[in-house]
Amino acid sequence: MAKKFTTPYEVAYYDGDITRKMTIPSMLAVVIKTSEEQSDALDRGSDFVASFGLGWVITNYEIHITRLPKVGEKLAVTTQAIAYNKYFCYRNFWIHDEAGNECVLIKSTFVLMDTVNRKMSSVLPEIIEPYESEKIKKIYRSEKIEKVENGTFSPYRVRYFDIDGNQHVNNAIYFNWLLDVLGYDFLSTNEPTYINVKFDKEVEYGQVVESHYETLDTDEGKTTRHEIRIDGQTYCEANMKWKESK
């Protein structure tokens, strides 16, 4: 069975929004740091991966939220590299509160990217073996993402500090674009319960993205559809489900 790795984390004031609940970008930064700490502990950190001319890239998140952690809460953040096939690696993250209750489950898909030609590489045994993940043949597929049909958009210019060590926009930045367009009134009175996001293409410094969205009312509550586009091409797409904040 794949190895689990857990670290403690206390939600800082800068991790929260005006409702003092943890933001999605902050949450993702924390869980990714946990996976990096596991990799370092297994001597498979970024320097080791870079020695093969490769870097890790996230292609999909499926986030199930029971409740958003609050500022000041002490959490246990757990990660496990569940499985892998020739090209895709599947890693789960769990966030539990002090009582052991699961607040968030995040299912993620990673690929290895050649840092020179910017193309996907096959998974190398030298990199993946210490995690003791299950080797599988099938490809996991998340729930289908519905397209934006009758939406509106806001433009955002990619800034220097949006770029990470892989020379493209950090995944957490996408959530700033995806969520900001929903506006103060919506975000301050609603919180997400489910997010399915797929990163299709790399966004680079200086580009101007359009964050398209539409809001739908369903029997289960509000749903939003999102697309990040550049010159008519989709670079990122997401569906989100929401409930009223308490």
XYZ file of C-alpha atoms in Angstrom:
246
model
C 0.000 0.000 0.000
C 1.187 3.511 -0.809
C 2.788 5.406 2.041
C 0.784 8.107 3.831
C 2.398 11.285 5.089
C 0.822 13.700 7.588
C 1.837 17.160 8.787
C 0.141 19.539 11.242
C -0.982 22.977 10.122
C -2.581 25.926 11.905
C -4.701 28.130 9.651
C -3.131 31.601 9.663
C -5.074 34.851 9.300
C -3.671 35.323 5.783
C -5.119 31.930 4.763
C -8.663 33.198 5.281
C -11.062 35.531 3.476
C -13.413 38.104 5.013
C -15.512 35.275 6.495
C -12.359 33.910 8.242
C -12.666 30.660 6.316
C -9.724 29.154 4.473
C -9.525 30.099 0.813
C -9.103 27.502 -1.917
C -5.730 28.912 -3.107
C -4.382 28.816 0.474
C -5.666 25.283 0.951
C -3.978 24.080 -2.227
C -0.715 25.741 -1.263
C -0.761 23.869 2.054
C -1.548 20.449 0.577
C 1.063 20.810 -2.161
C 3.642 21.745 0.470
C 2.728 18.521 2.291
C 3.347 16.457 -0.845
C 6.688 18.240 -1.316
C 7.649 17.410 2.259
C 6.851 13.738 1.654
C 8.947 13.785 -1.519
C 11.865 15.369 0.338
C 11.585 12.730 3.084
C 11.810 10.026 0.412
C 14.747 11.767 -1.317
C 12.563 12.443 -4.324
C 12.344 16.217 -4.048
C 12.308 18.758 -6.864
C 16.097 18.678 -7.313
C 16.033 14.914 -7.837
C 13.192 15.159 -10.362
C 14.943 18.074 -12.105
C 18.061 15.924 -12.532
C 16.077 14.014 -15.187
C 15.070 17.271 -16.881
C 11.540 16.915 -15.515
C 9.072 18.710 -13.288
C 5.713 17.807 -11.749
C 2.597 19.419 -13.246
C -0.975 19.141 -11.940
C -3.627 18.457 -14.576
C -6.768 17.962 -12.476
C -8.219 18.569 -9.010
C -11.462 17.090 -7.717
C -12.200 18.731 -4.369
C -14.898 17.473 -1.977
C -15.572 19.944 0.846
C -17.519 18.991 3.961
C -16.627 22.327 5.526
C -13.953 24.958 5.057
C -11.424 25.187 7.918
C -11.406 28.461 9.867
C -8.615 30.832 10.807
C -6.913 29.599 13.982
C -7.912 25.950 13.546
C -5.278 23.265 13.967
C -5.416 20.723 11.182
C -3.832 17.451 10.128
C -2.955 17.417 6.427
C -2.409 13.954 4.957
C -1.290 12.907 1.496
C -0.897 9.584 -0.280
C 0.334 8.837 -3.804
C -2.438 6.353 -4.563
C -1.578 4.932 -7.985
C 0.114 5.566 -11.312
C 0.131 4.358 -14.892
C 2.427 5.105 -17.821
C 1.742 8.843 -17.842
C -0.480 9.824 -14.909
C 0.075 9.804 -11.139
C -2.880 9.974 -8.754
C -2.447 11.551 -5.336
C -5.050 12.153 -2.628
C -5.041 14.734 0.135
C -7.138 14.832 3.301
C -7.634 17.690 5.741
C -8.890 16.711 9.217
C -9.735 18.936 12.182
C -8.543 18.394 15.771
C -11.456 16.046 16.462
C -10.448 13.855 13.529
C -13.336 14.916 11.307
C -12.650 15.061 7.578
C -13.078 18.630 6.330
C -11.761 18.242 2.789
C -10.808 15.443 0.377
C -8.793 16.389 -2.694
C -8.156 13.964 -5.539
C -5.395 15.140 -7.854
C -3.725 14.035 -11.065
C -0.063 14.811 -11.748
C 2.124 14.316 -14.819
C 5.850 14.678 -15.382
C 6.739 17.389 -17.880
C 9.984 17.735 -19.841
C 11.188 21.190 -18.834
C 12.833 21.834 -22.221
C 10.249 20.746 -24.782
C 7.305 21.320 -22.383
C 5.801 17.939 -23.264
C 4.513 15.161 -21.020
C 6.981 12.442 -20.083
C 6.335 8.847 -19.099
C 6.593 8.078 -15.384
C 10.084 6.926 -14.436
C 10.434 4.018 -11.951
C 13.388 5.793 -10.318
C 11.075 8.642 -9.330
C 7.897 6.824 -8.328
C 9.066 3.609 -6.603
C 9.738 5.017 -3.078
C 6.070 6.085 -2.749
C 4.966 2.429 -3.052
C 2.014 3.429 -5.233
C -0.022 0.843 -7.067
C 0.869 0.474 -10.734
C -2.298 0.341 -12.831
C -3.209 0.315 -16.510
C -6.477 2.219 -16.478
C -6.856 6.006 -16.532
C -8.972 7.598 -13.809
C -11.490 10.053 -15.201
C -13.255 12.645 -13.097
C -16.821 13.838 -13.572
C -17.440 15.504 -16.938
C -16.978 19.283 -16.854
C -19.914 21.157 -18.364
C -19.061 24.065 -20.677
C -19.942 27.728 -20.177
C -22.867 28.397 -22.519
C -24.262 31.851 -21.718
C -21.643 33.461 -19.527
C -19.764 36.692 -19.090
C -16.084 37.310 -18.389
C -13.425 39.538 -16.883
C -9.843 39.919 -18.190
C -6.720 39.344 -16.060
C -3.109 40.005 -17.023
C -0.531 37.428 -15.925
C 1.927 39.089 -13.521
C 5.496 38.186 -12.638
C 4.506 36.813 -9.220
C 1.894 34.530 -10.803
C 4.712 32.418 -12.289
C 6.286 29.512 -10.395
C 9.474 27.476 -10.753
C 8.019 25.525 -13.672
C 7.952 28.795 -15.654
C 4.179 28.899 -15.944
C 1.239 30.163 -13.896
C 0.961 28.458 -10.517
C -2.216 26.373 -10.232
C -3.423 28.286 -7.193
C -3.471 31.502 -9.264
C -6.068 29.993 -11.578
C -8.458 29.863 -8.630
C -8.043 33.596 -8.077
C -9.226 34.132 -11.656
C -11.955 31.484 -11.486
C -13.444 32.757 -8.231
C -12.886 36.515 -8.345
C -15.363 36.981 -11.202
C -18.191 35.735 -8.956
C -18.043 38.959 -6.969
C -18.170 40.092 -3.357
C -21.851 39.411 -2.701
C -21.753 35.842 -4.003
C -18.450 34.856 -2.378
C -19.305 36.356 1.002
C -22.620 34.479 1.238
C -21.789 31.146 -0.425
C -19.092 28.517 -0.013
C -18.090 25.652 -2.313
C -18.935 22.020 -1.580
C -17.431 20.489 -4.735
C -14.889 21.678 -7.302
C -13.787 19.846 -10.433
C -11.063 21.681 -12.339
C -8.946 20.657 -15.312
C -5.805 22.459 -16.456
C -5.549 22.047 -20.231
C -2.705 24.334 -21.338
C 0.092 26.363 -19.793
C -0.443 30.084 -19.234
C 2.677 32.226 -19.373
C 3.888 35.615 -18.211
C 2.394 38.652 -19.952
C -0.607 36.880 -21.430
C -4.100 38.254 -20.838
C -6.661 35.639 -19.848
C -10.432 35.879 -19.903
C -12.210 34.316 -16.943
C -15.615 33.224 -18.281
C -18.380 32.007 -15.979
C -22.090 31.441 -15.567
C -24.241 30.702 -12.519
C -27.049 28.138 -12.541
C -29.735 27.370 -9.947
C -30.384 23.653 -9.446
C -32.402 21.524 -7.031
C -29.177 20.948 -5.070
C -28.262 24.633 -4.909
C -26.132 26.940 -7.000
C -23.694 25.634 -9.596
C -21.101 27.672 -11.457
C -19.303 26.837 -14.682
C -15.936 28.353 -15.514
C -13.430 28.598 -18.361
C -10.112 30.413 -18.619
C -9.604 31.403 -22.255
C -6.934 33.109 -24.332
C -7.739 34.133 -27.909
C -10.758 31.845 -27.955
C -8.879 28.763 -26.726
C -9.669 27.105 -23.393
C -6.719 26.802 -21.004
C -8.598 25.766 -17.859
C -12.163 24.665 -17.126
C -14.083 24.017 -13.933
C -17.479 23.235 -12.431
C -18.332 24.138 -8.842
C -21.228 23.404 -6.493
C -22.138 25.808 -3.689
C -24.155 26.140 -0.510
C -25.167 29.181 1.506
C -22.618 30.153 4.155
C -23.554 29.791 7.802
